[in-house]
mmCIF file of C-alpha atoms in Angstrom:
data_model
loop_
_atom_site.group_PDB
_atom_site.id
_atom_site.type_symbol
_atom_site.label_atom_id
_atom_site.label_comp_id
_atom_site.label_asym_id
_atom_site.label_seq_id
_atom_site.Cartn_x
_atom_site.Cartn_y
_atom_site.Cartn_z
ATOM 1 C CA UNK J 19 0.000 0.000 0.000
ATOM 2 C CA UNK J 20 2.981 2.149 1.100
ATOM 3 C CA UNK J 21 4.385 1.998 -2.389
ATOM 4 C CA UNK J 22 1.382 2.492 -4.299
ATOM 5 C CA UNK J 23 0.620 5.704 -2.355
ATOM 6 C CA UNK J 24 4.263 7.100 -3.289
ATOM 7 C CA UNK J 25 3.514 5.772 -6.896
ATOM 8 C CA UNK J 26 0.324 7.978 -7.138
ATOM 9 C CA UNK J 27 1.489 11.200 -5.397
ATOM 10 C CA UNK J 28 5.042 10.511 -7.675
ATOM 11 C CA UNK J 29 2.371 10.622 -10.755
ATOM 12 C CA UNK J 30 0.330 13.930 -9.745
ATOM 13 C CA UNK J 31 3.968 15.729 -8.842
ATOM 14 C CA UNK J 32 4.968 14.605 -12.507
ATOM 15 C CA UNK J 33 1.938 15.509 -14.255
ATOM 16 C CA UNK J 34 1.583 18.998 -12.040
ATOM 17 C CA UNK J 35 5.052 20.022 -12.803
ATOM 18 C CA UNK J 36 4.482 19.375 -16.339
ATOM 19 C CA UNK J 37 1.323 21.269 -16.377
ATOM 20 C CA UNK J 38 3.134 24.146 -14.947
ATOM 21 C CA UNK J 39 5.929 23.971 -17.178
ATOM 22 C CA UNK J 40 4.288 23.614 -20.219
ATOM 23 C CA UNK J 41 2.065 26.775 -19.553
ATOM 24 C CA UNK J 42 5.437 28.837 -18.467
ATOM 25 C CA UNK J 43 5.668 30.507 -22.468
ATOM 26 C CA UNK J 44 2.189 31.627 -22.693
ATOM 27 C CA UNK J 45 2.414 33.478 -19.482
ATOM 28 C CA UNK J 46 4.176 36.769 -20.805
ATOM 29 C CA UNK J 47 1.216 37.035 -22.518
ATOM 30 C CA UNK J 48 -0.966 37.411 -19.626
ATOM 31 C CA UNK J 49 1.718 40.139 -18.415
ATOM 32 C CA UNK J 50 1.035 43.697 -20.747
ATOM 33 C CA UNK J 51 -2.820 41.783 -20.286
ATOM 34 C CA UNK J 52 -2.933 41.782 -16.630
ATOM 35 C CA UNK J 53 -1.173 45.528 -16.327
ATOM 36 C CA UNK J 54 -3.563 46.715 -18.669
ATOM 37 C CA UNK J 55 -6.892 45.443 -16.839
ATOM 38 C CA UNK J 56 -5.637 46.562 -13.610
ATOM 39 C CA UNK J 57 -4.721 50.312 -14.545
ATOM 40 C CA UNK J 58 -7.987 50.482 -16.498
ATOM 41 C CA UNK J 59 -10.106 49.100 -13.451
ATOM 42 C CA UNK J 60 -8.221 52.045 -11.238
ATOM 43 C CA UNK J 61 -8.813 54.675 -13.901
ATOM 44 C CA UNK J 62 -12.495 53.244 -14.592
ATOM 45 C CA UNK J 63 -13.116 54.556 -10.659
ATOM 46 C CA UNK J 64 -13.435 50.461 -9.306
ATOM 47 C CA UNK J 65 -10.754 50.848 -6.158
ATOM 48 C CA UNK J 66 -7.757 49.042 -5.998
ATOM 49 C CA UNK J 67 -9.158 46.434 -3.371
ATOM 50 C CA UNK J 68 -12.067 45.689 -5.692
ATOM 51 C CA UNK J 69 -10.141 45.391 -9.209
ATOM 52 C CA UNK J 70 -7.349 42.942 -6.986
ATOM 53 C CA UNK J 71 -10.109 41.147 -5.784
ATOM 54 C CA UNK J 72 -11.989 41.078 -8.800
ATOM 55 C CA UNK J 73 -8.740 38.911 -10.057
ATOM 56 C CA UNK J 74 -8.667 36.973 -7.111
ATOM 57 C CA UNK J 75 -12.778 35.409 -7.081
ATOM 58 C CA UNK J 76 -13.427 35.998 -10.520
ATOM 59 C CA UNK J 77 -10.101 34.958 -12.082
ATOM 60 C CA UNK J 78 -11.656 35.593 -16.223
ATOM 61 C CA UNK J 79 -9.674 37.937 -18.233
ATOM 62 C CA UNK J 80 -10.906 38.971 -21.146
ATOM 63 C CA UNK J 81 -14.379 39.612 -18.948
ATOM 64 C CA UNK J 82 -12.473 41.349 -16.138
ATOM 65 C CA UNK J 83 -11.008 43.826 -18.976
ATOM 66 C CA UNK J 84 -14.239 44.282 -20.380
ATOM 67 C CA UNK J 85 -16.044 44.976 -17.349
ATOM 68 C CA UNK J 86 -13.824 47.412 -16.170
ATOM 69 C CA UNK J 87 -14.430 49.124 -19.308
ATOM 70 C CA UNK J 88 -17.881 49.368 -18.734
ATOM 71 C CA UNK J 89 -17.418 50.168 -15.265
ATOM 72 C CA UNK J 90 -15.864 53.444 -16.613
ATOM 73 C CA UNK J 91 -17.886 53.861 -19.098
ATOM 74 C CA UNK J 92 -21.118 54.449 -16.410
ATOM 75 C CA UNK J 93 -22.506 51.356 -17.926
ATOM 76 C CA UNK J 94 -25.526 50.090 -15.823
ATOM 77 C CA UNK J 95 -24.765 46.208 -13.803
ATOM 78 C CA UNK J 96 -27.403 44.151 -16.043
ATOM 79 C CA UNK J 97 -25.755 45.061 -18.882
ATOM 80 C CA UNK J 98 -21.934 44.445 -17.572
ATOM 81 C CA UNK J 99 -23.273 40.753 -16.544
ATOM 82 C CA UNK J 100 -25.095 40.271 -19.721
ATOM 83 C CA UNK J 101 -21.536 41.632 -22.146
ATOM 84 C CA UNK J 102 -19.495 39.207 -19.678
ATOM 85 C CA UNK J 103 -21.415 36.196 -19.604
ATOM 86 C CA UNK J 104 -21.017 36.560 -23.636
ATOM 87 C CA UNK J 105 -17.663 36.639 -23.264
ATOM 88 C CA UNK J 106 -17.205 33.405 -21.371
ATOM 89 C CA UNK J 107 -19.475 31.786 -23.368
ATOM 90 C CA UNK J 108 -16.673 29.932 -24.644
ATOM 91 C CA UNK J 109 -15.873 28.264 -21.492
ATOM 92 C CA UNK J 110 -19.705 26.210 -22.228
ATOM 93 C CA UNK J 111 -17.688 24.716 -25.754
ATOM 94 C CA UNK J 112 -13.740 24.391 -23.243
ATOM 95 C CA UNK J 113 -16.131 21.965 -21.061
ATOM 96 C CA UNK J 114 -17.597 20.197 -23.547
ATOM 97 C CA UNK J 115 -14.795 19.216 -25.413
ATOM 98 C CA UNK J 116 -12.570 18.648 -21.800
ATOM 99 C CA UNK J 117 -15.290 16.998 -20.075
ATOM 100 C CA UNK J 118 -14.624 13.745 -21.978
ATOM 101 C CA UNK J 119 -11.356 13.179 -20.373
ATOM 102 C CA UNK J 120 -12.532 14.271 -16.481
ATOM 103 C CA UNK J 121 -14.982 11.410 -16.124
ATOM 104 C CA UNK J 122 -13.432 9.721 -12.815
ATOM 105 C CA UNK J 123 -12.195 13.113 -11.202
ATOM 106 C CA UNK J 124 -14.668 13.831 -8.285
ATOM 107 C CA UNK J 125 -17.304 16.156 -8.617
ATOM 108 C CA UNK J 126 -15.903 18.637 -5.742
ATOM 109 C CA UNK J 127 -12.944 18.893 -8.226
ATOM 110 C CA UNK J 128 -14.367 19.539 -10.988
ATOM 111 C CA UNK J 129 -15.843 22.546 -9.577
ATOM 112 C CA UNK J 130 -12.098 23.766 -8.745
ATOM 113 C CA UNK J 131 -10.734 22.630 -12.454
ATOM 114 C CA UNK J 132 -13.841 24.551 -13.820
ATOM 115 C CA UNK J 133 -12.931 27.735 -11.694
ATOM 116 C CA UNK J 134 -9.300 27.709 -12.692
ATOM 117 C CA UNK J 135 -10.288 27.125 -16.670
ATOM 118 C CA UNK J 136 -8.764 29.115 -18.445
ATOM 119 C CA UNK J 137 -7.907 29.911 -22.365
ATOM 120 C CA UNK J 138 -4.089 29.206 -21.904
ATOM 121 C CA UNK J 139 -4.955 26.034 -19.290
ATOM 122 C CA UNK J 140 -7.378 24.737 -21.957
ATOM 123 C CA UNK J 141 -4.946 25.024 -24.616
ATOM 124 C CA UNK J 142 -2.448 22.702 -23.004
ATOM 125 C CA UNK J 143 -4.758 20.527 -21.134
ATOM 126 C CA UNK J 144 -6.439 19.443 -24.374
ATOM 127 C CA UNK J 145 -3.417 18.770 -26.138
ATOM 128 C CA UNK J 146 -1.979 16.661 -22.872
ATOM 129 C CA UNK J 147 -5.828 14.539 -22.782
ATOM 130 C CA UNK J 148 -5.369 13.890 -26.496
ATOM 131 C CA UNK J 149 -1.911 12.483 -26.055
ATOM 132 C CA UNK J 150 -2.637 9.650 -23.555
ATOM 133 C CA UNK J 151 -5.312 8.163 -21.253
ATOM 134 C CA UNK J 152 -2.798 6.843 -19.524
ATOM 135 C CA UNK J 153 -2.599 7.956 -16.372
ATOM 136 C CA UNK J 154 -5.133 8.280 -13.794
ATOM 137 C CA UNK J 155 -4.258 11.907 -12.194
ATOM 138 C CA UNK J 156 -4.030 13.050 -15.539
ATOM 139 C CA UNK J 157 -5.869 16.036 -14.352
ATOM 140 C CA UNK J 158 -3.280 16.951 -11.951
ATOM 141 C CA UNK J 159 -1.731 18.222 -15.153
ATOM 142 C CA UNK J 160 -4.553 21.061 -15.256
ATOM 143 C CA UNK J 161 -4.351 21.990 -11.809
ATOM 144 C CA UNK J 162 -0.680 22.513 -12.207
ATOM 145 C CA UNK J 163 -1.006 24.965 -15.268
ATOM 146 C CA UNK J 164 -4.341 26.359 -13.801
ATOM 147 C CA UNK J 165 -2.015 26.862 -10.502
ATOM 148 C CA UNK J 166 0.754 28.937 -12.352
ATOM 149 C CA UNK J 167 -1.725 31.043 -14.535
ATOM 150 C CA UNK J 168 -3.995 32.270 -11.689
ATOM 151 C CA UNK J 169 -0.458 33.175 -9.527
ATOM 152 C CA UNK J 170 0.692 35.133 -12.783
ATOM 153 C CA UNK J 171 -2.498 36.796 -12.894
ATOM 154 C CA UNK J 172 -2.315 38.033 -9.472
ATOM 155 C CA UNK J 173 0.856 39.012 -9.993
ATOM 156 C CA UNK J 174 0.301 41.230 -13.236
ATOM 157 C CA UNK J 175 -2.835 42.723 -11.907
ATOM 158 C CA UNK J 176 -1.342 44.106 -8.507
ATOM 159 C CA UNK J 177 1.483 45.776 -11.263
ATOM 160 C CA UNK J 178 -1.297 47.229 -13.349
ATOM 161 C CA UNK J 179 -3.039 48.805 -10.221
ATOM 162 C CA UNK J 180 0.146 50.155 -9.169
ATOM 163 C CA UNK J 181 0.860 51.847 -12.618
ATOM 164 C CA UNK J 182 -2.313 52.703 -12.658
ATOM 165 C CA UNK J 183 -2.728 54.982 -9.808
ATOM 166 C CA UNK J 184 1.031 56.167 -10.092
ATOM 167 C CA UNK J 185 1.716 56.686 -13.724
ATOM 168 C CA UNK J 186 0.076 59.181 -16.116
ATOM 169 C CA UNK J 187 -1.345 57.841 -19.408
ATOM 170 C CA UNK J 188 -1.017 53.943 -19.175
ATOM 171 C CA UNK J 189 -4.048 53.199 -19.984
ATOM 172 C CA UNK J 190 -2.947 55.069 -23.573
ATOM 173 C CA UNK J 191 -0.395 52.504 -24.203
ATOM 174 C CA UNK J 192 -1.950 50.330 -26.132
ATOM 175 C CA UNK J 193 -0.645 47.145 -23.565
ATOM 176 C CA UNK J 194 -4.369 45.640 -24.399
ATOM 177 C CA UNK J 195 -3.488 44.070 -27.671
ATOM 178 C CA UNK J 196 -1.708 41.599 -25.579
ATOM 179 C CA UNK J 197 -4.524 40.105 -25.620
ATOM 180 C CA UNK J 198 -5.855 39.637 -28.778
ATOM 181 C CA UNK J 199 -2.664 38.603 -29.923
ATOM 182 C CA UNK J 200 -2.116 35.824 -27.113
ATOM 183 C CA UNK J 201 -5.583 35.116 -28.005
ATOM 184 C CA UNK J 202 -4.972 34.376 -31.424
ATOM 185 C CA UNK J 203 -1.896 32.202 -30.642
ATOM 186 C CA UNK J 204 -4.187 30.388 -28.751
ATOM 187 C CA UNK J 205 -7.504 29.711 -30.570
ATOM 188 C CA UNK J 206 -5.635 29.285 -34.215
ATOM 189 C CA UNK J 207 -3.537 25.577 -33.725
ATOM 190 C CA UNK J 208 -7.086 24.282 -31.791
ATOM 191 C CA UNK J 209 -8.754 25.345 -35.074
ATOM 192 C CA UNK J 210 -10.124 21.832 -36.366
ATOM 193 C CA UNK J 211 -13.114 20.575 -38.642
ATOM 194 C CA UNK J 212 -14.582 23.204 -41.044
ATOM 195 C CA UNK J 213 -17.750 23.924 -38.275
ATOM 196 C CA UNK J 214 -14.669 25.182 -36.181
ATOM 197 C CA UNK J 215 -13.351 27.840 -38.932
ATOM 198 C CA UNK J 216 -16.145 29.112 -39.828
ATOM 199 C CA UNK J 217 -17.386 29.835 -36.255
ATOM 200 C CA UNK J 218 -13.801 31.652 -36.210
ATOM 201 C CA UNK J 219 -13.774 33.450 -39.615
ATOM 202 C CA UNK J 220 -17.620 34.483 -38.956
ATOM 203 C CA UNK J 221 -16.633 35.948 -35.629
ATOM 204 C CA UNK J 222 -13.665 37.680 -37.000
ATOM 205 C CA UNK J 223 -15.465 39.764 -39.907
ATOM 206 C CA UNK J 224 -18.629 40.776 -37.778
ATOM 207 C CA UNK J 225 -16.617 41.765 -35.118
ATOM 208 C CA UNK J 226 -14.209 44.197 -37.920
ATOM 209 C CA UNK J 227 -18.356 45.534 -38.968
ATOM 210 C CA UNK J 228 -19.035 46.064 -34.978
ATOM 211 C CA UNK J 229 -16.372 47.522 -33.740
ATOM 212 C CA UNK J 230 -17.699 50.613 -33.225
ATOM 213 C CA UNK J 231 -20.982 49.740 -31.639
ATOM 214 C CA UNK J 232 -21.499 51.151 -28.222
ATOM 215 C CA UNK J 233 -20.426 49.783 -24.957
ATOM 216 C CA UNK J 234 -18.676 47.381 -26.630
ATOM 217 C CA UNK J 235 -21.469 45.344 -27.785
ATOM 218 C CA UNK J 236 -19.763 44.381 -31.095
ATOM 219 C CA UNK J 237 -18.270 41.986 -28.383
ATOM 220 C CA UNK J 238 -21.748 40.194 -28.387
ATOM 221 C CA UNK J 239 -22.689 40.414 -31.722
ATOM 222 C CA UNK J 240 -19.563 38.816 -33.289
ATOM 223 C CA UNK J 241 -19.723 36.113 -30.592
ATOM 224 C CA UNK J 242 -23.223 34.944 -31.042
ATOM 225 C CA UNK J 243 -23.057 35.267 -34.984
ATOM 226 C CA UNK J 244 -19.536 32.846 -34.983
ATOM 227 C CA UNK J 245 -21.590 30.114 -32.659
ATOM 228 C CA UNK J 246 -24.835 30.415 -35.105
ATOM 229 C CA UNK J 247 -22.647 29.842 -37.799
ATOM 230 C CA UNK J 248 -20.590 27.028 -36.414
ATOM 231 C CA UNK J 249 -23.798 25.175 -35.534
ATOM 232 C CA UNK J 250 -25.170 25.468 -38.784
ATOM 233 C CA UNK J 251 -22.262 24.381 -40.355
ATOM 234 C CA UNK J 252 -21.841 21.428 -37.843
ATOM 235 C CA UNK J 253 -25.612 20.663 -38.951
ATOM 236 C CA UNK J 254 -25.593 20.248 -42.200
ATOM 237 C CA UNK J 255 -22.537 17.560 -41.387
ATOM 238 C CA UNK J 256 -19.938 16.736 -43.756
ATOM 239 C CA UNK J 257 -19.927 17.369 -47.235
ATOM 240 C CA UNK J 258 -19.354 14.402 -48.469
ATOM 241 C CA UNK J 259 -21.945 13.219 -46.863
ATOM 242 C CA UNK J 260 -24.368 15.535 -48.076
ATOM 243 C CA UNK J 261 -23.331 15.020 -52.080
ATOM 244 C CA UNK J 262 -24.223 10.958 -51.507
#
């Protein structure tokens, strides 16, 4: 028994240290990101307790930005909830396509995997499931990416507050396009099936017609017009399929 427990916790160090490692080059990404959201919170009038904490329960990047945004822009609550739960919509299409390979993890972890989920832990994590069903604390692979990305975030999002309430004009310096372009690097390799890039090419040219829709609402549009589209494509199934 003695060596079978050293076995398994031998396994989930192995698989969390690879998790970790493998997400170390995507988190410079998150850096310019993080500094970005947090000045923008500050200068948006949320206080640097609340955009720090923000990080800390909510933990969703691309929703934080946008809501501090808002926040700044007077934009009433419903509406903030409504643009961010848009923006994670993805997350609904991450747990569908990892759910297959958490099966035996216990419920009351899934619930921490699913808080931790994040673009840059999905990207690795899907590529480590599809590799092997080897090992039975695969999962521990997650948790150990999921573990370095949310400390990173912390990290970057303190820095942002900082510059944000001691240096003039850094929300002018452009650092958001971190994201998109981290984004991209992300999204374009998992691009696979034709439902799949056409969800992404649909989303891509409504959101170029809607960027300048208020509050950000493009945001929404191009979203819900890329999963129509992929779901229609998925529909119809493949065409070879559809010439017999």
């Amino acid at each position: 028994m003695s060596n079978e427990n050293t076995f398994d916790e031998s396994t989930r160090k192995t698989e969390f240290l690879n998790g970790a490692r493998d997400t170390v080059p995507l988190l410079i990404g998150a850096a310019p990101f993080g500094i970005a959201y947090g000045a923008i919170a500050v200068a948006g009038g949320l206080s640097s307790y609340a955009t720090i904490a923000m990080s800390l329960f909510v933990f969703a990047g691309s929703s934080q930005f946008v809501a501090a945004g808002l926040v700044g822009q007077g934009v009433g609550a419903a509406f903030i909830v409504a643009t961010t739960f848009m923006v994670n919509a993805r997350h609904a299409l991450y747990a569908t396509s990892i759910g297959p390979y958490l099966r035996d993890v216990p419920r009351r972890r899934l619930g921490i995997l699913a808080f931790f989920l994040t673009d840059e832990t999905y990207a690795v994590s899907i590529l480590r499931y599809r590799k092997s069903l080897a090992s039975p604390h695969r999962h521990w692979y997650q948790i150990g990416s999921a573990a370095v990305m949310y400390t990173n975030w912390q990290l970057w999002t303190v820095i942002g507050v900082i510059a944000g309430t001691r240096l003039v004009g850094v929300t002018e310096w452009g650092l958001d396009v971190a994201m998109v372009v981290t984004f991209i690097g992300i999204v374009v390799p998992l691009v696979k099936g034709r439902a799949a890039a056409v969800c992404l090419a649909v989303s891509f040219v409504v959101a170029l017609f809607t960027v300048g829709l208020p509050n950000q609402i493009g945001i929404i549009v191009a979203a819900a017009a890329g999963i129509v589209a992929g779901v229609v494509v998925e529909s119809l199934g493949p065409i070879e399929s559809r010439d017999e």
